[in-house]
Coordinates of C-alpha atoms and ligand atoms in Angstrom, one line a residue:
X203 CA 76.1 109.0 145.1
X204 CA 80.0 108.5 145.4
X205 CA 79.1 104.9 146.6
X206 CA 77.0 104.1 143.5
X207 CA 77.9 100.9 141.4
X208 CA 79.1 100.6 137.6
X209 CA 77.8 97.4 136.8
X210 CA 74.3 96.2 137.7
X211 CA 70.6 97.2 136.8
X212 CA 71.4 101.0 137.6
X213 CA 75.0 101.3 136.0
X214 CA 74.3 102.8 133.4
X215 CA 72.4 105.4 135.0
X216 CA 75.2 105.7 137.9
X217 CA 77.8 106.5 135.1
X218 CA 75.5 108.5 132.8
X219 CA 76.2 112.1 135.0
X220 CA 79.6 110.9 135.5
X221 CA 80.4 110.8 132.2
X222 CA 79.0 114.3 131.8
X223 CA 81.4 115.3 134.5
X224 CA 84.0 114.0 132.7
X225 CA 83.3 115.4 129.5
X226 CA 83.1 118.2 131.0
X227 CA 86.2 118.0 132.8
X228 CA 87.9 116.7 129.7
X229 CA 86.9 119.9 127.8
X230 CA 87.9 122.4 130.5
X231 CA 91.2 120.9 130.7
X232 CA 92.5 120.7 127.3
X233 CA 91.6 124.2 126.7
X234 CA 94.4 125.4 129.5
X235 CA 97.4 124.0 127.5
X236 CA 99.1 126.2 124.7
X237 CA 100.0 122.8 122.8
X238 CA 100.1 119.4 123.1
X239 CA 102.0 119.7 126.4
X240 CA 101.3 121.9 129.5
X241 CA 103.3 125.1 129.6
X242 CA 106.1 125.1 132.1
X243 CA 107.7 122.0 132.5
X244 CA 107.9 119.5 135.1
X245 CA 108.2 121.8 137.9
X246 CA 105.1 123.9 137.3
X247 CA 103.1 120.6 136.0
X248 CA 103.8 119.1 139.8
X249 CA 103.0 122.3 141.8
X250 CA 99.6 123.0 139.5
X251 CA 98.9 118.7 140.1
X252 CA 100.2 119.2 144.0
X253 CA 97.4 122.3 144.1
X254 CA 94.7 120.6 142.6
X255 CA 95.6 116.8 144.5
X256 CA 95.3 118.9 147.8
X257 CA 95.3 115.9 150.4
X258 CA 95.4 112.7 148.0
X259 CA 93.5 110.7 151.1
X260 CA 91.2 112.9 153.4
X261 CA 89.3 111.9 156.2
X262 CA 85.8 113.1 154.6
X263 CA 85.7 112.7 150.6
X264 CA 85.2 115.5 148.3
X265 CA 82.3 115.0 145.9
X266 CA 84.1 117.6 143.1
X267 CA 87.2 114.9 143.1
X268 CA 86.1 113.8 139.6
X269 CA 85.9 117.1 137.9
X270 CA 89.0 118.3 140.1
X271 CA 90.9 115.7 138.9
X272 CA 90.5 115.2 135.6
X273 CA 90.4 118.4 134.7
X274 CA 93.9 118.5 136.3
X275 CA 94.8 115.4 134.3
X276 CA 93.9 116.8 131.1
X277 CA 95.5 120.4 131.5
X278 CA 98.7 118.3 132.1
X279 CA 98.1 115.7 129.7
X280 CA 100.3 114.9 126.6
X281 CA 98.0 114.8 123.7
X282 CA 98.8 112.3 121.3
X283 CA 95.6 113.8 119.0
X284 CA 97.4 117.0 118.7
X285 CA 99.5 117.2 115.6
X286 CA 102.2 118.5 117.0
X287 CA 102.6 115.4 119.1
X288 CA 104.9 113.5 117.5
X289 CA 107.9 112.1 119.8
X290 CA 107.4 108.3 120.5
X291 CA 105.0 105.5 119.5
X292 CA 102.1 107.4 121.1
X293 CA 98.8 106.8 119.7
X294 CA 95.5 109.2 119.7
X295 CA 93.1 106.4 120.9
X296 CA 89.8 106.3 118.7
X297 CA 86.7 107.3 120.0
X298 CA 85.4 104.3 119.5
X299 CA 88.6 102.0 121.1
X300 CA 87.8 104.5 123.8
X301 CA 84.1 104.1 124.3
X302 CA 84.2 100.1 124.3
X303 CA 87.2 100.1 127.1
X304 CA 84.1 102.1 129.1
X305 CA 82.2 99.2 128.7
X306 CA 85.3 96.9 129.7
X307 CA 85.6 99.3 132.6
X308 CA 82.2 99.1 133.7
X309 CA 81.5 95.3 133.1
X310 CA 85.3 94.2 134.7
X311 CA 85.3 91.0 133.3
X312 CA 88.8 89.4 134.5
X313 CA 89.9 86.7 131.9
X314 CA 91.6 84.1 134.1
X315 CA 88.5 81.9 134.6
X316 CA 85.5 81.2 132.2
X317 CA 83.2 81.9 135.4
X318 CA 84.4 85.9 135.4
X319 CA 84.3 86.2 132.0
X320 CA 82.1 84.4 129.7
X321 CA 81.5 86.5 126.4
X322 CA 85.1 87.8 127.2
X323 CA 86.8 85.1 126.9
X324 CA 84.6 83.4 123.9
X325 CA 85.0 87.0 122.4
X326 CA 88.8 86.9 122.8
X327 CA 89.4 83.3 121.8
X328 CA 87.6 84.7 117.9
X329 CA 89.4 87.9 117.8
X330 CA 93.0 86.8 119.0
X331 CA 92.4 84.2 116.0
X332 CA 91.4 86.3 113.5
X333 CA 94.9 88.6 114.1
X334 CA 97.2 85.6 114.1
X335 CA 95.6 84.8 110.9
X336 CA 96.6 88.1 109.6
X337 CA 100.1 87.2 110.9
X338 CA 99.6 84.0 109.4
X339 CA 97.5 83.8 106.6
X340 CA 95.9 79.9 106.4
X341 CA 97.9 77.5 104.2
X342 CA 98.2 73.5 104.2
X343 CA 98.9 73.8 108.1
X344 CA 97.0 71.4 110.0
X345 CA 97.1 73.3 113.3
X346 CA 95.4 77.2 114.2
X347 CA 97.8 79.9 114.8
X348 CA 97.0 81.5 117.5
X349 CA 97.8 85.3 119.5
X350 CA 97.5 86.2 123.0
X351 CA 96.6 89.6 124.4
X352 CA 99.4 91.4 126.5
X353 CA 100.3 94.7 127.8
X354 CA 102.8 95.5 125.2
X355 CA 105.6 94.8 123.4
X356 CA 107.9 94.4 126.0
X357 CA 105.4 91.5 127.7
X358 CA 105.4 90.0 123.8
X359 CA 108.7 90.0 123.5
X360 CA 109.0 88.4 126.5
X361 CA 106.9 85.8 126.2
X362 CA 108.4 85.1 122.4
X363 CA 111.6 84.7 124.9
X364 CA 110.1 82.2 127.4
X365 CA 108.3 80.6 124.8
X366 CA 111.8 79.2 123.0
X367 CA 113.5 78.7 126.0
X368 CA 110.6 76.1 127.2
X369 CA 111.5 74.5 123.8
X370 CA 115.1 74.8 124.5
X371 CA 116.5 75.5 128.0
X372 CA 119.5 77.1 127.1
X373 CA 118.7 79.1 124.1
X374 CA 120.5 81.7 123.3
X375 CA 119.0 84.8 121.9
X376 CA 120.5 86.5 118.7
X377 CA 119.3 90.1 118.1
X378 CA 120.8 93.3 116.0
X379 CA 121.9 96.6 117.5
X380 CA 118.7 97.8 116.4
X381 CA 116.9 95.5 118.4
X382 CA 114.4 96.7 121.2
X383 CA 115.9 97.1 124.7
X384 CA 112.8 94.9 126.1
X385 CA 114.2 91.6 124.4
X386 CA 118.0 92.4 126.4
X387 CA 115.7 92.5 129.8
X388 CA 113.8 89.6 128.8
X389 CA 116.9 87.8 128.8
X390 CA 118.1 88.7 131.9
X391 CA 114.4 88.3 133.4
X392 CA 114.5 84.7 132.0
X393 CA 118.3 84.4 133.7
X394 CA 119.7 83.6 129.9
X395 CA 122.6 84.1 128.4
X396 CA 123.5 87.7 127.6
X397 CA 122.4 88.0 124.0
X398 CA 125.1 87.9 121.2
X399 CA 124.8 91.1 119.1
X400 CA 124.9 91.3 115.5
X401 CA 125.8 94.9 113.3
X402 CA 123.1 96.9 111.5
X403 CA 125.1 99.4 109.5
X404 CA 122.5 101.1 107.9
X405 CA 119.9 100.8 110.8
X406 CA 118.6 97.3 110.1
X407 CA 120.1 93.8 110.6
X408 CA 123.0 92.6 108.6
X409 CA 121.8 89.5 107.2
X410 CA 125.5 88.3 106.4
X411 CA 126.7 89.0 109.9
X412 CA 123.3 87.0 111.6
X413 CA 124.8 84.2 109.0
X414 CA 128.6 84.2 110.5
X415 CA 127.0 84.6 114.1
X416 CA 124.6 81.6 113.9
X417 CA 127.3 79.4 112.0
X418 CA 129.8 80.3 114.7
X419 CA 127.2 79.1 117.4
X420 CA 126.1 75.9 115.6
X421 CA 124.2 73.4 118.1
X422 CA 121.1 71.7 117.7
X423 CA 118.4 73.5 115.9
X424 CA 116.1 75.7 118.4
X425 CA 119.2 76.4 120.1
X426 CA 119.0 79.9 118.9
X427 CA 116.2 82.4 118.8
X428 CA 116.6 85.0 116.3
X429 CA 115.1 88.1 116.8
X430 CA 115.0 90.6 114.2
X431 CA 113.0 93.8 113.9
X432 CA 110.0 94.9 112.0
X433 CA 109.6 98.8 112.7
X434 CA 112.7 100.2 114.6
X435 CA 111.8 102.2 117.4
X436 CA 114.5 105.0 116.8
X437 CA 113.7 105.1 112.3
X438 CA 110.7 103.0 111.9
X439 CA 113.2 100.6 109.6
X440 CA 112.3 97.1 109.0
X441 CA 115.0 94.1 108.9
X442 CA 115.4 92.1 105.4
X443 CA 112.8 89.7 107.3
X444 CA 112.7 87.2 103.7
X445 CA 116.7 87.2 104.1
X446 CA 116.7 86.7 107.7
X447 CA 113.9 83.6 107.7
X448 CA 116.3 82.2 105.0
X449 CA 119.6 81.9 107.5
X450 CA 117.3 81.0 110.4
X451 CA 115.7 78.2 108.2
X452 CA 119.1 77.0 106.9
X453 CA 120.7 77.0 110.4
X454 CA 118.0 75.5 112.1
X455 CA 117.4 78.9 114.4
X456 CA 114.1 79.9 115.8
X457 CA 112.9 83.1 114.6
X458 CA 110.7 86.0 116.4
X459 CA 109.9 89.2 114.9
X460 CA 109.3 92.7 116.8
X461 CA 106.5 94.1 115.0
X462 CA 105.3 95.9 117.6
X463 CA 106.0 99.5 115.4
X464 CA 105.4 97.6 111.9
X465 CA 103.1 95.3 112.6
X466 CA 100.6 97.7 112.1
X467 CA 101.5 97.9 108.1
X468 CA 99.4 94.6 108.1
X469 CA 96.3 96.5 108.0
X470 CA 96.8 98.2 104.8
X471 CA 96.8 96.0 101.4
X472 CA 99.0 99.0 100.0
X473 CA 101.9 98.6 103.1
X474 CA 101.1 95.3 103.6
X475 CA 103.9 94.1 101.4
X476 CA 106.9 95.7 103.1
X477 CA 106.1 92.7 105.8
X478 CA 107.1 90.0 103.6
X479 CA 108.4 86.9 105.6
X480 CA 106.4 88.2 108.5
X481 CA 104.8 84.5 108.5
X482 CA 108.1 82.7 108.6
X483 CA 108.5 83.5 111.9
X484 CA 107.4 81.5 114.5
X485 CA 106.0 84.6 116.9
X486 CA 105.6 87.9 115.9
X487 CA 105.0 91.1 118.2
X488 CA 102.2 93.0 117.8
X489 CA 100.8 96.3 119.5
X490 CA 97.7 98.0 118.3
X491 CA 98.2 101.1 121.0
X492 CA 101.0 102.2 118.5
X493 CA 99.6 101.3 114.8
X494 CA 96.5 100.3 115.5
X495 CA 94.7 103.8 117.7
X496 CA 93.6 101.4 120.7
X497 CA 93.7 103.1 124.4
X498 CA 96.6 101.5 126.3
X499 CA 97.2 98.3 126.6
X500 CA 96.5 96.8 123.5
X501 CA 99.6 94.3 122.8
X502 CA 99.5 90.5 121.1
X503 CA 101.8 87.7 120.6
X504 CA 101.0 86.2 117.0
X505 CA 102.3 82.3 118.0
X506 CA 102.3 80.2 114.7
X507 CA 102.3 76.7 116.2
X508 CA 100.0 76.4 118.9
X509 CA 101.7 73.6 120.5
X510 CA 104.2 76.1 121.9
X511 CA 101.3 77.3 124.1
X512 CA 101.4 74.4 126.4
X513 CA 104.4 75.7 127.9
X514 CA 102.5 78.0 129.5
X515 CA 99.4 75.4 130.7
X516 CA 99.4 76.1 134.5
X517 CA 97.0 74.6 137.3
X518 CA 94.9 76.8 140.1
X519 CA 92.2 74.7 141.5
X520 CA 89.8 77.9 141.7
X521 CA 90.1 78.5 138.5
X522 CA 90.5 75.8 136.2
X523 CA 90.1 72.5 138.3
X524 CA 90.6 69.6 135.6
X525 CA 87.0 68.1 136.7
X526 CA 86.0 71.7 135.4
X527 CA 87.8 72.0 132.7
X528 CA 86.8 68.4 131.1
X529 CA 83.2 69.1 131.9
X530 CA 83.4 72.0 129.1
X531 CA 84.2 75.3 131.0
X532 CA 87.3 76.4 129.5
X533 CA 90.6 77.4 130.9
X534 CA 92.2 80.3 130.2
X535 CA 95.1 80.5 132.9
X536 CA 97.7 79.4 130.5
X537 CA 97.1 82.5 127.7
X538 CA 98.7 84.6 130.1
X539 CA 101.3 84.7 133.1
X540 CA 99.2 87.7 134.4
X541 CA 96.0 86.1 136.9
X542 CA 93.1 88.3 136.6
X543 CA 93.6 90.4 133.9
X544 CA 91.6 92.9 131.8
X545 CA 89.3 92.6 129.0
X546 CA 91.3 94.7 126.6
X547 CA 90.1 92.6 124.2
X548 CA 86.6 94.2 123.4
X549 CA 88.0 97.7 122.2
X550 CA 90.0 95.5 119.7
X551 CA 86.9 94.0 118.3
X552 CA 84.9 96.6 118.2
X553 CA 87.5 98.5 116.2
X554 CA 88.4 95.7 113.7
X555 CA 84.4 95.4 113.5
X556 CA 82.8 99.3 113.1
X557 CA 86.1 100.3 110.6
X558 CA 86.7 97.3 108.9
X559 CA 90.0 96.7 106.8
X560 CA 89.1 99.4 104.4
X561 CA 88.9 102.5 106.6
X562 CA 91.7 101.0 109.8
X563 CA 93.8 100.3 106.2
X564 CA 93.3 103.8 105.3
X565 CA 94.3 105.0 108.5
X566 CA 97.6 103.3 108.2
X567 CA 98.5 104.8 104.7
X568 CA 97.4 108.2 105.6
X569 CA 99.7 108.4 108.3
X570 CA 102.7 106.9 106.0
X571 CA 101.5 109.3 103.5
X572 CA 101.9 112.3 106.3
X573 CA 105.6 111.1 106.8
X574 CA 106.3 111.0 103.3
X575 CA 104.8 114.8 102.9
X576 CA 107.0 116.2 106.0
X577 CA 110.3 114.5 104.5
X578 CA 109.5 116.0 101.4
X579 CA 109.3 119.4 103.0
X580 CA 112.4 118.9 104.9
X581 CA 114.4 117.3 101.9
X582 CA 113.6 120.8 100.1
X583 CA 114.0 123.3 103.0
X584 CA 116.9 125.2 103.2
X585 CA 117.6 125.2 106.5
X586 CA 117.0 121.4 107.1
X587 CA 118.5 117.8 106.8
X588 CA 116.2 114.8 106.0
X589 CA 118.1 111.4 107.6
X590 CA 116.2 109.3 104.9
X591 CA 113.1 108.4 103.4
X592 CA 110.6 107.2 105.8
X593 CA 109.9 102.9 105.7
X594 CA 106.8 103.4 107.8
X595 CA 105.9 107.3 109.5
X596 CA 109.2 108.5 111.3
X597 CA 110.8 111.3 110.4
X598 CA 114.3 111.9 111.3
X599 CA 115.7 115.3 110.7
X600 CA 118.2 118.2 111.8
X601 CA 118.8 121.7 111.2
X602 CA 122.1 121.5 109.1
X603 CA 125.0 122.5 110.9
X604 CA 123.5 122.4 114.3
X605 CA 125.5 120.7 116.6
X606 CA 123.7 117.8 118.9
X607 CA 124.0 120.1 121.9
X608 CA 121.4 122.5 119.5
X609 CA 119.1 119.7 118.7
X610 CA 118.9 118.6 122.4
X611 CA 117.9 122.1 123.5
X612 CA 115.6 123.1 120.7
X613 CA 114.1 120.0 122.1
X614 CA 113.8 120.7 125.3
X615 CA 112.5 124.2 124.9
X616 CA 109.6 123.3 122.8
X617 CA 108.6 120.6 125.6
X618 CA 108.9 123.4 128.0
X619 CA 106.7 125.8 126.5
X620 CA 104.5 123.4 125.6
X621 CA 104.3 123.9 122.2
X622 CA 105.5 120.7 120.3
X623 CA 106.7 117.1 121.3
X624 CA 109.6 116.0 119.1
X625 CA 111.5 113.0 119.5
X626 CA 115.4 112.2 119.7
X627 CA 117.5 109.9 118.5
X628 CA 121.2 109.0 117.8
X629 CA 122.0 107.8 114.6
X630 CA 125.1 108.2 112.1
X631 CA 126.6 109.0 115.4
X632 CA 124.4 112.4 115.4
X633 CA 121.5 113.0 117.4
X634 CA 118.6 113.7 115.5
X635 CA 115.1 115.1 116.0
X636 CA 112.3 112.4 115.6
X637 CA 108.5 112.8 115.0
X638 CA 107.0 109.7 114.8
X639 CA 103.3 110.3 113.3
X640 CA 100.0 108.5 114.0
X641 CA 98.0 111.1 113.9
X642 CA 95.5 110.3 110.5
X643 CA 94.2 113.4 111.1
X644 CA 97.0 115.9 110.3
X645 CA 96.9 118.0 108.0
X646 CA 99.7 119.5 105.6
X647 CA 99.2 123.1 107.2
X648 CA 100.5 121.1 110.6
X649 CA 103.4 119.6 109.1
X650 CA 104.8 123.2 108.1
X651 CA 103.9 124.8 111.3
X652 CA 106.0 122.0 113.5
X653 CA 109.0 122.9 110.9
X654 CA 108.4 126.7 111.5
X655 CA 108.3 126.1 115.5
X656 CA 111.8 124.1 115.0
X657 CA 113.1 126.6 113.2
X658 CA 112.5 129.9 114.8
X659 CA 113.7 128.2 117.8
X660 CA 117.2 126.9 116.2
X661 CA 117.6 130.6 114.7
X662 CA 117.9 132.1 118.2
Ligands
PLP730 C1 107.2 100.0 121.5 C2 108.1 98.9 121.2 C3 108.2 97.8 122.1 C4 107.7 97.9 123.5 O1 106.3 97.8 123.5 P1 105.5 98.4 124.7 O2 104.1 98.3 124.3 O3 105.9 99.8 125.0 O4 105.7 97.4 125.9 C5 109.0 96.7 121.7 N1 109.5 96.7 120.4 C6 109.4 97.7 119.6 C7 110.1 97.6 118.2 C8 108.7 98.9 119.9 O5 108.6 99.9 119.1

């Protein structure tokens, strides 16, 4: 029955034919696309979506919506689990992630009052502790660091943003070129000052320029908020963070790092170290729905002194009336600016819990390791050009002598038919082809095959 509940004594059995319609659904859908993209671009996608949508709101329902539907969604899905899926930050969610959001889903605990969301939020309050203390591993400091759970990135960043400026009203943020474009809009969400820009020649912050930028804004320390970068979007490159905590220590500066890409190296004791002076900062970006295989939205804010927090204490009587609050029931208004807001929090713990840090570690260095194979296969093909090494697991390359226009059409082509999803970006002045891998299930046969697709289509 269309009617039937989720939650309750007969959720379980309510969902338990759904979910085989689903499956189902899932199943039939994937098996229509040629790749990891629907064939025909985004003109046939939205007439085969238009067909299958019919009218999105009719008068009587349509019991086969569900199947309908999601089989439509899945034949014109992207598929971050296919290897060939490789153009941005993407992540194949684990089963697992996946099967514990159902039970998020199904349970819709809303984490802006104990009294929706008991376990949740007790659950939450462990977990979000146990990352910052991966962030920041325990020393002599007296107080807890401390992580809240966001969308994203770009609602880390700015809430790293916010957090400095309720320490400073006028702070002024200092970032690289190769900063993320979320911590520009922050600023001008926030109504700061436009942000002063610093050079990153080879991809990554120039530690010497942040120096003459921060001594030419002098001013009381916190003034400044540094921002530097721990997994460039465009190269997966990571900022000389020991360097950069040095300058922001000597010039009294506030530091924030954008680990949203490279925060991820934390789970593995072999990639772990290329995070050096991670902990110096004093909030760090995190976002397991890129490194970390968790169904979107899976994002943190690692916040070393706790204090900062109160910044964001914030009074609703429904929710956290103080008689309430001192009489034990906790509040939890002020670990968000969102109200009600989803338990994304359980797929988290259930991942950290069923792999532990061995197998999520070796997740992590198999996809670095995948990187490393393809670059090596570029580096020795005839036909291609390897932009570097890869820090974490993206790939830059090019078909030498092609010119950009090439690239962007090759490109384009292969999204068309479906067949592969590559990446783009501009660097050396040249645009390059990107393929950012997460999949730890690749193999090497997959790595060759996405150069073969490149490269019969650059030949013609
Ligand atoms: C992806 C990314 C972001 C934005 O994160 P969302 O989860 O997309 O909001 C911010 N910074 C960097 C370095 C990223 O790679």
């Amino acid at each position: 029955m269309s009617t039937a509940l989720a939650s309750g004594p007969q959720g379980p059995d309510n969902l338990s034919p759904l979910l085989a319609t689903v499956l189902a659904a899932l199943r039939t859908g994937a098996a229509t696309r040629p790749g990891p993209l629907p064939a025909g671009g985004p003109a046939d996608v939205a007439a085969r979506l238009r067909e299958a949508l019919g009218d999105p709101f009719p008068e009587h329902g349509d019991d086969h919506a569900l199947h309908t539907l999601v089989h439509a969604f899945a034949a014109g899905a992207a598929d971050p689990a296919h290897p060939h899926c490789t153009a941005h930050l993407h992540c194949p969610p684990l089963a697992i992630a996946t099967a514990a959001d159902l039970a998020a889903s199904a349970l819709n605990p809303s984490l802006d009052s104990w009294d929706q969301a008991p376990a949740a939020s007790a659950l939450e309050t462990l977990v979000a502790r146990a990352l910052a203390a991966e962030v920041y591993p325990p020393t002599g400091r007296t107080a807890t660091p401390d992580a809240l759970v966001t969308t994203g990135g770009t609602e880390s960043n700015q809430l790293a943003l916010l957090l400095a400026r309720e320490r400073h009203p006028h702070v002024r943020l200092v970032q690289a070129e190769n900063a993320h474009h979320s911590l520009h809009r922050a600023t001008w969400l926030l109504g700061l000052p436009e942000p002063v820009t610093v050079p990153a020649p080879a991809g990554t912050m120039d530690p010497a320029a942040l120096d003459q930028a921060l001594t030419a804004l002098g001013g009381p320390p916190g003034t400044v908020l540094v921002a530097a970068t721990a997994g460039t979007t465009d190269a997966g490159l990571i900022d000389p963070l020991p360097d950069i905590a040095g300058i922001c220590e000597t010039h009294g500066a506030r530091l924030h790092i954008d680990a949203a890409y490279g925060g991820g190296l934390l789970l593995s004791d072999r990639h772990r170290p290329q995070l050096d002076g991670l902990a110096r900062a004093h909030t760090v970006t995190l976002d397991l729905h890129k490194l970390g295989w968790q169904p979107v939205a899976a994002g943190l804010l690692a916040v070393r002194d706790p204090d900062d927090l109160h910044a964001l204490t914030h009074h609703a009587d429904y929710l956290n009336a103080d008689d309430d609050t001192e009489a034990g029931l906790p509040d939890l208004l002020g670990r968000s600016l969102r109200t009600t807001r989803r338990a994304d929090i359980l797929k988290i713990a259930v991942t950290l819990k069923t792999l532990g840090r061995q197998r999520l570690g070796a997740l992590v260095d198999q996809v670095c390791a995948h990187a490393t194979a393809l670059a090596e296969l570029i580096d020795v093909h005839p036909h291609f050009e390897l932009y570097d090494r890869p820090t974490i697991s993206t790939v830059l390359f090019r078909p030498t002598h092609a010119t950009d226009t090439t690239v962007a059409d090759v490109r384009r082509t292969l999204l068309a038919q479906g067949r592969a999803v590559l990446g783009r970006a501009r660097l050396d002045n040249r645009l390059w082809f990107k393929a950012t891998l997460l999949n730890p299930h690749t193999q090497p046969d997959d790595l060759t095959a996405l150069l073969e697709l490149v490269e019969g289509h650059t030949a013609r």
